[in-house]
Tab-separated table of C-alpha atoms in Angstrom:
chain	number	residue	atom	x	y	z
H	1249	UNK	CA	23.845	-7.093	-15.425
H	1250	UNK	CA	27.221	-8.539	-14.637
H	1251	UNK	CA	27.933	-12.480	-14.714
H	1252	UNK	CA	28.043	-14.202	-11.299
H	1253	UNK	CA	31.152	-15.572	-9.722
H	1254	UNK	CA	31.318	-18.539	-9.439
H	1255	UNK	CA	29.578	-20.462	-6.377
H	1256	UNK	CA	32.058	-21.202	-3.422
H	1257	UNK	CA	29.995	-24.204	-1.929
H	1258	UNK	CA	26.808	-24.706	-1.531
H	1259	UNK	CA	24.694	-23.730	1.994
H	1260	UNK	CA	24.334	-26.058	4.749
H	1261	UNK	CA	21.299	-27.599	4.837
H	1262	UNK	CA	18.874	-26.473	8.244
H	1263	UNK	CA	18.335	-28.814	11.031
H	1264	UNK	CA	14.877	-29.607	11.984
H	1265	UNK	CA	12.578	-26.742	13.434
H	1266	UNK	CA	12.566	-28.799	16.893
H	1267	UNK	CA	16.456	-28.325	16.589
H	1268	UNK	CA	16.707	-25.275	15.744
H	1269	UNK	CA	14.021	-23.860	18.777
H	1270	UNK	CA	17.010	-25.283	20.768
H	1271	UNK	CA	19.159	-23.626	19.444
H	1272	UNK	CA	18.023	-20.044	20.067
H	1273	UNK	CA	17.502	-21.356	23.514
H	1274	UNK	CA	20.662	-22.357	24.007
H	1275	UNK	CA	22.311	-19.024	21.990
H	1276	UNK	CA	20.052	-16.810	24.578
H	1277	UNK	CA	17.875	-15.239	21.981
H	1278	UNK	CA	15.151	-16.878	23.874
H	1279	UNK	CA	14.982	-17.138	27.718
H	1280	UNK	CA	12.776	-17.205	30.584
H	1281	UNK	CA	12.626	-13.094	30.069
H	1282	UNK	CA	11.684	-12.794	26.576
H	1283	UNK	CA	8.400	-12.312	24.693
H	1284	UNK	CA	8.905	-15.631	23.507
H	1285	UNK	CA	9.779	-18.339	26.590
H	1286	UNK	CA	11.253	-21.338	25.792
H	1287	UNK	CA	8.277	-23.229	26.855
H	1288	UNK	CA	5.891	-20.930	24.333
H	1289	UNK	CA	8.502	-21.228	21.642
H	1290	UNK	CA	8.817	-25.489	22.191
H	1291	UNK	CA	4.830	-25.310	22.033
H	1292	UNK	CA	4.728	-22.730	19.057
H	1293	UNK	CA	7.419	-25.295	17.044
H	1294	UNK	CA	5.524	-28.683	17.812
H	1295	UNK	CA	2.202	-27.375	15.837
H	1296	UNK	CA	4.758	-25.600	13.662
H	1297	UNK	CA	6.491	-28.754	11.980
H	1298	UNK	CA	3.134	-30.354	11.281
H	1299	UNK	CA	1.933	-26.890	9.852
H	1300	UNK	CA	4.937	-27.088	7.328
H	1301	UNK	CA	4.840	-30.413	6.782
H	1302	UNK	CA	1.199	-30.414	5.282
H	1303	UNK	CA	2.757	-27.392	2.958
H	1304	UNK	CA	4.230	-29.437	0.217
H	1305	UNK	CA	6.072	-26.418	-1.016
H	1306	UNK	CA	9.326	-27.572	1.054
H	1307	UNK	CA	10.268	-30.612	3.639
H	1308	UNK	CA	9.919	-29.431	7.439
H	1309	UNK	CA	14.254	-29.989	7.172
H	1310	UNK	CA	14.001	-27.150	4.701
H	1311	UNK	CA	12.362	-24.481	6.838
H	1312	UNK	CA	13.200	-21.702	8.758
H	1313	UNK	CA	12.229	-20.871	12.340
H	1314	UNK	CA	11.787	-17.000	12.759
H	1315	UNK	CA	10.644	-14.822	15.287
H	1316	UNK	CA	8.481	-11.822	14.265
H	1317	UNK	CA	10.624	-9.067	14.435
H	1318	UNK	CA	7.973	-7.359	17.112
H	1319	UNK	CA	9.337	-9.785	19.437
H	1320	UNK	CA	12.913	-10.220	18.494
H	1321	UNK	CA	14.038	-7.278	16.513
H	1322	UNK	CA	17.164	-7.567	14.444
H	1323	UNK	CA	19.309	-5.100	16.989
H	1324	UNK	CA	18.583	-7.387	19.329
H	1325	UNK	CA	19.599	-10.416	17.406
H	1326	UNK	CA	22.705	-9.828	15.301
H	1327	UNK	CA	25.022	-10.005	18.575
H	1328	UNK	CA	23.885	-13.527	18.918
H	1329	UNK	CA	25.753	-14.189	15.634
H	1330	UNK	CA	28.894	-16.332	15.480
H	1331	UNK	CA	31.584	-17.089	13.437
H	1332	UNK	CA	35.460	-18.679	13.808
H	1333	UNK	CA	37.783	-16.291	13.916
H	1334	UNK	CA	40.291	-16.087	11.230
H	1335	UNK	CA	43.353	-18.379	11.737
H	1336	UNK	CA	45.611	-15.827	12.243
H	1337	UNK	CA	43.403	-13.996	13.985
H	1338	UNK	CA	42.905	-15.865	17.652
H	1339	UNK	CA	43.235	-19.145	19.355
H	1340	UNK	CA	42.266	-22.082	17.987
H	1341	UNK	CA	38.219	-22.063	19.012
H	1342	UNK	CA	38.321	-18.392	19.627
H	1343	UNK	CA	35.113	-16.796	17.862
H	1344	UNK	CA	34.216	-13.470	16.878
H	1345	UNK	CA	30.308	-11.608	17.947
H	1346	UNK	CA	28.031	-10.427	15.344
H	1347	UNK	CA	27.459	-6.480	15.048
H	1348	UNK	CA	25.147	-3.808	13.156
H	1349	UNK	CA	27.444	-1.453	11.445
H	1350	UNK	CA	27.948	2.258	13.672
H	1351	UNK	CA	25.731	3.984	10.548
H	1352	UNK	CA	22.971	1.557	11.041
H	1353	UNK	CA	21.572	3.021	14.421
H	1354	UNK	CA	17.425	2.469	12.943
H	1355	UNK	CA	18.160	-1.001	11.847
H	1356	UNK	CA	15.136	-2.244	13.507
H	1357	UNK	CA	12.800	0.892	11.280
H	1358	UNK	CA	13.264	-1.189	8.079
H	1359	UNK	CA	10.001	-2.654	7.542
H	1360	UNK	CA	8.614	-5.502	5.272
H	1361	UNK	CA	8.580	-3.787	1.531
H	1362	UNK	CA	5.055	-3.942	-0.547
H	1363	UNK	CA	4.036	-7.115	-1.411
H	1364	UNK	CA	5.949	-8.888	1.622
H	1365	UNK	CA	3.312	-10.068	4.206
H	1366	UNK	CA	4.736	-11.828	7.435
H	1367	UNK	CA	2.415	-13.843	9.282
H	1368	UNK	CA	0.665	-12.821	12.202
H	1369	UNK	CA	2.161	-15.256	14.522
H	1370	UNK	CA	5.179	-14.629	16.860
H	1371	UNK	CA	6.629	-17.891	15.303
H	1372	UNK	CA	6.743	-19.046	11.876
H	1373	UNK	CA	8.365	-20.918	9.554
H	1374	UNK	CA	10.468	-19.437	5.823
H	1375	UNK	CA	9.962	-22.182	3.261
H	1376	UNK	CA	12.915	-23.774	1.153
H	1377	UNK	CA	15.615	-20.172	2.196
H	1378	UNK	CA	18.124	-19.996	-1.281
H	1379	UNK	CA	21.460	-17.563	-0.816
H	1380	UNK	CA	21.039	-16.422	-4.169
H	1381	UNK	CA	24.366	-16.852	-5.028
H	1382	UNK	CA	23.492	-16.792	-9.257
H	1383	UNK	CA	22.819	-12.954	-8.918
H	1384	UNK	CA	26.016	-12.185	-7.037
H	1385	UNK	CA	27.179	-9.155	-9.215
H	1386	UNK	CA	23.131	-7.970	-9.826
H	1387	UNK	CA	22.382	-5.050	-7.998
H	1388	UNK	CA	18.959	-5.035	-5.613
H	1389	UNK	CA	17.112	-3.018	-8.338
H	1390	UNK	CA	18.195	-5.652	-11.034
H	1391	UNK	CA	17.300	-8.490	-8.134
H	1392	UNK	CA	14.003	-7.458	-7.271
H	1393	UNK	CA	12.487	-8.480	-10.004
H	1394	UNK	CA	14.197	-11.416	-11.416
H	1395	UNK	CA	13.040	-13.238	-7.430
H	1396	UNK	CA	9.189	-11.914	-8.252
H	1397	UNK	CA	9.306	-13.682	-11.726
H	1398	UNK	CA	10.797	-16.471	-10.090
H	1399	UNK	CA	8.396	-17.038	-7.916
H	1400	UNK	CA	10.887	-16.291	-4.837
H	1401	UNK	CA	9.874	-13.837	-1.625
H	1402	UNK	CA	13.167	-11.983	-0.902
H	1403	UNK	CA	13.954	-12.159	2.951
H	1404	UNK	CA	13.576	-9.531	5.286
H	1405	UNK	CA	17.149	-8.809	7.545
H	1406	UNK	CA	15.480	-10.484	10.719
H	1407	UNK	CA	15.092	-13.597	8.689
H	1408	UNK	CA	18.755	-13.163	6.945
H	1409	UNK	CA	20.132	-13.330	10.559
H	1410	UNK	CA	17.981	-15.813	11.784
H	1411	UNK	CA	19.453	-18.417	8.953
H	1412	UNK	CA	22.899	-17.323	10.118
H	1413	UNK	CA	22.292	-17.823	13.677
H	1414	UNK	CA	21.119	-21.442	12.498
H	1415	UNK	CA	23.619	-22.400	10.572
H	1416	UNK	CA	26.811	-19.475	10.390
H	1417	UNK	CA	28.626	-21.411	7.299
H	1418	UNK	CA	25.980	-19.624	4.831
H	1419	UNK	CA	27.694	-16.807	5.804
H	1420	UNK	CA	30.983	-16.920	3.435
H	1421	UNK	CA	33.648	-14.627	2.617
H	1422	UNK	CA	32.515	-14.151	-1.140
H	1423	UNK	CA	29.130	-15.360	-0.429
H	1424	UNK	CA	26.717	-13.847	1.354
H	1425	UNK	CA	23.808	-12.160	0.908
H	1426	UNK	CA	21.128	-8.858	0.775
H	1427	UNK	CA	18.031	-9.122	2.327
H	1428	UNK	CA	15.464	-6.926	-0.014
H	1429	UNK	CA	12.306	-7.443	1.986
H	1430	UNK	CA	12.991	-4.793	4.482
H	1431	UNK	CA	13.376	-0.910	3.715
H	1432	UNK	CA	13.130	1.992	5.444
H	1433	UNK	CA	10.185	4.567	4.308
H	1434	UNK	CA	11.368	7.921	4.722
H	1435	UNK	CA	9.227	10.684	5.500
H	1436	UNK	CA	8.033	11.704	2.323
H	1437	UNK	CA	6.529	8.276	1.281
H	1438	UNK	CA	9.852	6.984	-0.709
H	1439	UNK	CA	12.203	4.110	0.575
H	1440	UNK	CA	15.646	4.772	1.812
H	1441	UNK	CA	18.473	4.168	-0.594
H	1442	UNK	CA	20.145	1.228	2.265
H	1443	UNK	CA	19.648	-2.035	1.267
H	1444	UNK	CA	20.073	-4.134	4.757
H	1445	UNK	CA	22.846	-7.376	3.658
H	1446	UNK	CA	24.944	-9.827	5.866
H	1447	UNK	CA	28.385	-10.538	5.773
H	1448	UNK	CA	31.746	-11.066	6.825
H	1449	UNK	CA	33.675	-8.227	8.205
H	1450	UNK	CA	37.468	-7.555	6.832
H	1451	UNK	CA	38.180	-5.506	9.813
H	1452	UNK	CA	38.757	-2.296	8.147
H	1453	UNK	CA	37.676	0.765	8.438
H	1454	UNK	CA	35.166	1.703	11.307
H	1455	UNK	CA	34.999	-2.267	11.816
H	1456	UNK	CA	37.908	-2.172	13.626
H	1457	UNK	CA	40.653	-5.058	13.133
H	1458	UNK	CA	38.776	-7.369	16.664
H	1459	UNK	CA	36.223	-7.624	14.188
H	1460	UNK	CA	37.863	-9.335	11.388
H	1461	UNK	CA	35.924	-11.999	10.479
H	1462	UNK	CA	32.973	-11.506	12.291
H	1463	UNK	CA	29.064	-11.503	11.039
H	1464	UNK	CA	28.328	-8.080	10.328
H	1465	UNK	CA	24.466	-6.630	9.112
H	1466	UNK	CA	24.927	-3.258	6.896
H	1467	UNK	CA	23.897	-1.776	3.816
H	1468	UNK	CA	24.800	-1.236	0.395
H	1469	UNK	CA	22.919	1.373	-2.134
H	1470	UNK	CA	19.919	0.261	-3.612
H	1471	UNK	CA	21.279	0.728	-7.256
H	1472	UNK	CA	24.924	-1.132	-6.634
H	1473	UNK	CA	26.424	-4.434	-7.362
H	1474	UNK	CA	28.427	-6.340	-5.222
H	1475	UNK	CA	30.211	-9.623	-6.576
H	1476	UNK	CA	30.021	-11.358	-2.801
H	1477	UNK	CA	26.311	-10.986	-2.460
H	1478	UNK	CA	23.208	-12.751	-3.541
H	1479	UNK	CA	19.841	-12.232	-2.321
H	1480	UNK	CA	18.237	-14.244	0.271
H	1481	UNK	CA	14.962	-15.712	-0.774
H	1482	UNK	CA	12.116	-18.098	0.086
H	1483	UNK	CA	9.140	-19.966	-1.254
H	1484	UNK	CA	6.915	-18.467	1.014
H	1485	UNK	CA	5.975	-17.984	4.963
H	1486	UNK	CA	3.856	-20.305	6.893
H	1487	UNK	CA	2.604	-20.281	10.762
H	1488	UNK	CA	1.461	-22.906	12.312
């Protein structure tokens, strides 16, 4: 295993769950249209934050608000995305879109891998979310099983994005992260190679250069390392 860069800064801590409910509001991941209103979402949170405040594993300004990915699937999220565009880049407040990668087209078929249960709910709260920034240079095979002993639940890529539609700075060129929880199963039983990650876009390639510097959700092989990615874990999952 190769030694970690490293850590550029440390992630921003989440606002409260009330807060961030708001905030997909206000983003348009939730609206009057969706699976999840705003006014089941504000109803879902309120018995949510005494749920995870009863916990003890984290403090309710350490969790997570997700939406099952049955209701808000991570296609359908990762344009929501933000980040500043680089200075060069745009005018001063100019931002550039989130995007799934053009060889990414079944991003929403990668399932929760064994041992990953999500609740039940259409809302629930990920406990105490770390960037994983000590195994940057590990590859997911290597990862895997260093978070199990640790007592970490890797994320799944709906939860990965959900963190970075709360609060984009945990999304950092040299830091960011994988998101081992969710696979694809290919027809004969065996998981796909593509491990789903987040990160910045440098705008080359099939990127194109309007998306330097913008949140982008891809892949990288199961068995490679990649200095400027950790892996995205949890203490556990709670509904309310």
């Amino acid at each position: 295993m190769q030694p970690a860069p490293p850590e550029t800064s440390a992630p921003p801590a989440l606002p409260p769950l009330t807060a961030q409910a708001e905030r997909l509001v206000g983003l348009g991941v939730v609206h009057p249209d969706a699976a999840v209103t705003p006014a089941r979402l504000r109803a879902a949170v309120a018995a949510l934050a005494a749920t995870v405040g009863t916990v003890g594993t984290a403090p309710a300004t350490d969790a997570l608000l997700v939406l099952h990915p049955r209701v808000a699937p991570p296609s359908s999220l990762a344009p929501h995305l933000r980040l500043p565009a680089p200075g060069r880049a745009g005018a001063a407040g100019e931002e550039r879109a989130g995007f799934v990668v053009e060889d990414m087209t079944d991003v929403d078929l990668f399932g929760p891998t064994e041992g990953v249960e999500l609740p039940a709910a259409d809302v629930y709260a990920v406990l105490a979310p770390r960037r994983g920034d000590e195994l940057r240079g590990w590859s997911p095979e290597e990862a895997a099983p260093a978070l199990a002993a640790g007592g970490r639940t890797p994320l799944t890529l709906a939860e990965g994005i959900h963190w970075a539609l709360q609060t984009p700075a945990v999304l950092e060129r040299n830091a960011c992260y994988m998101t081992l929880a969710s696979r694809l199963r290919r027809p004969d039983g065996r998981y796909d190679s593509r491990t789903p990650a987040l990160w910045v876009s440098g705008g080359t390639g099939r990127d194109g250069r309007e998306r330097r510097g913008a949140p982008k959700v891809g892949w990288c092989w199961w068995g490679n390392r990649h200095t400027w990615l950790g892996f995205a874990s949890a203490a556990g999952r709670v509904a309310a």
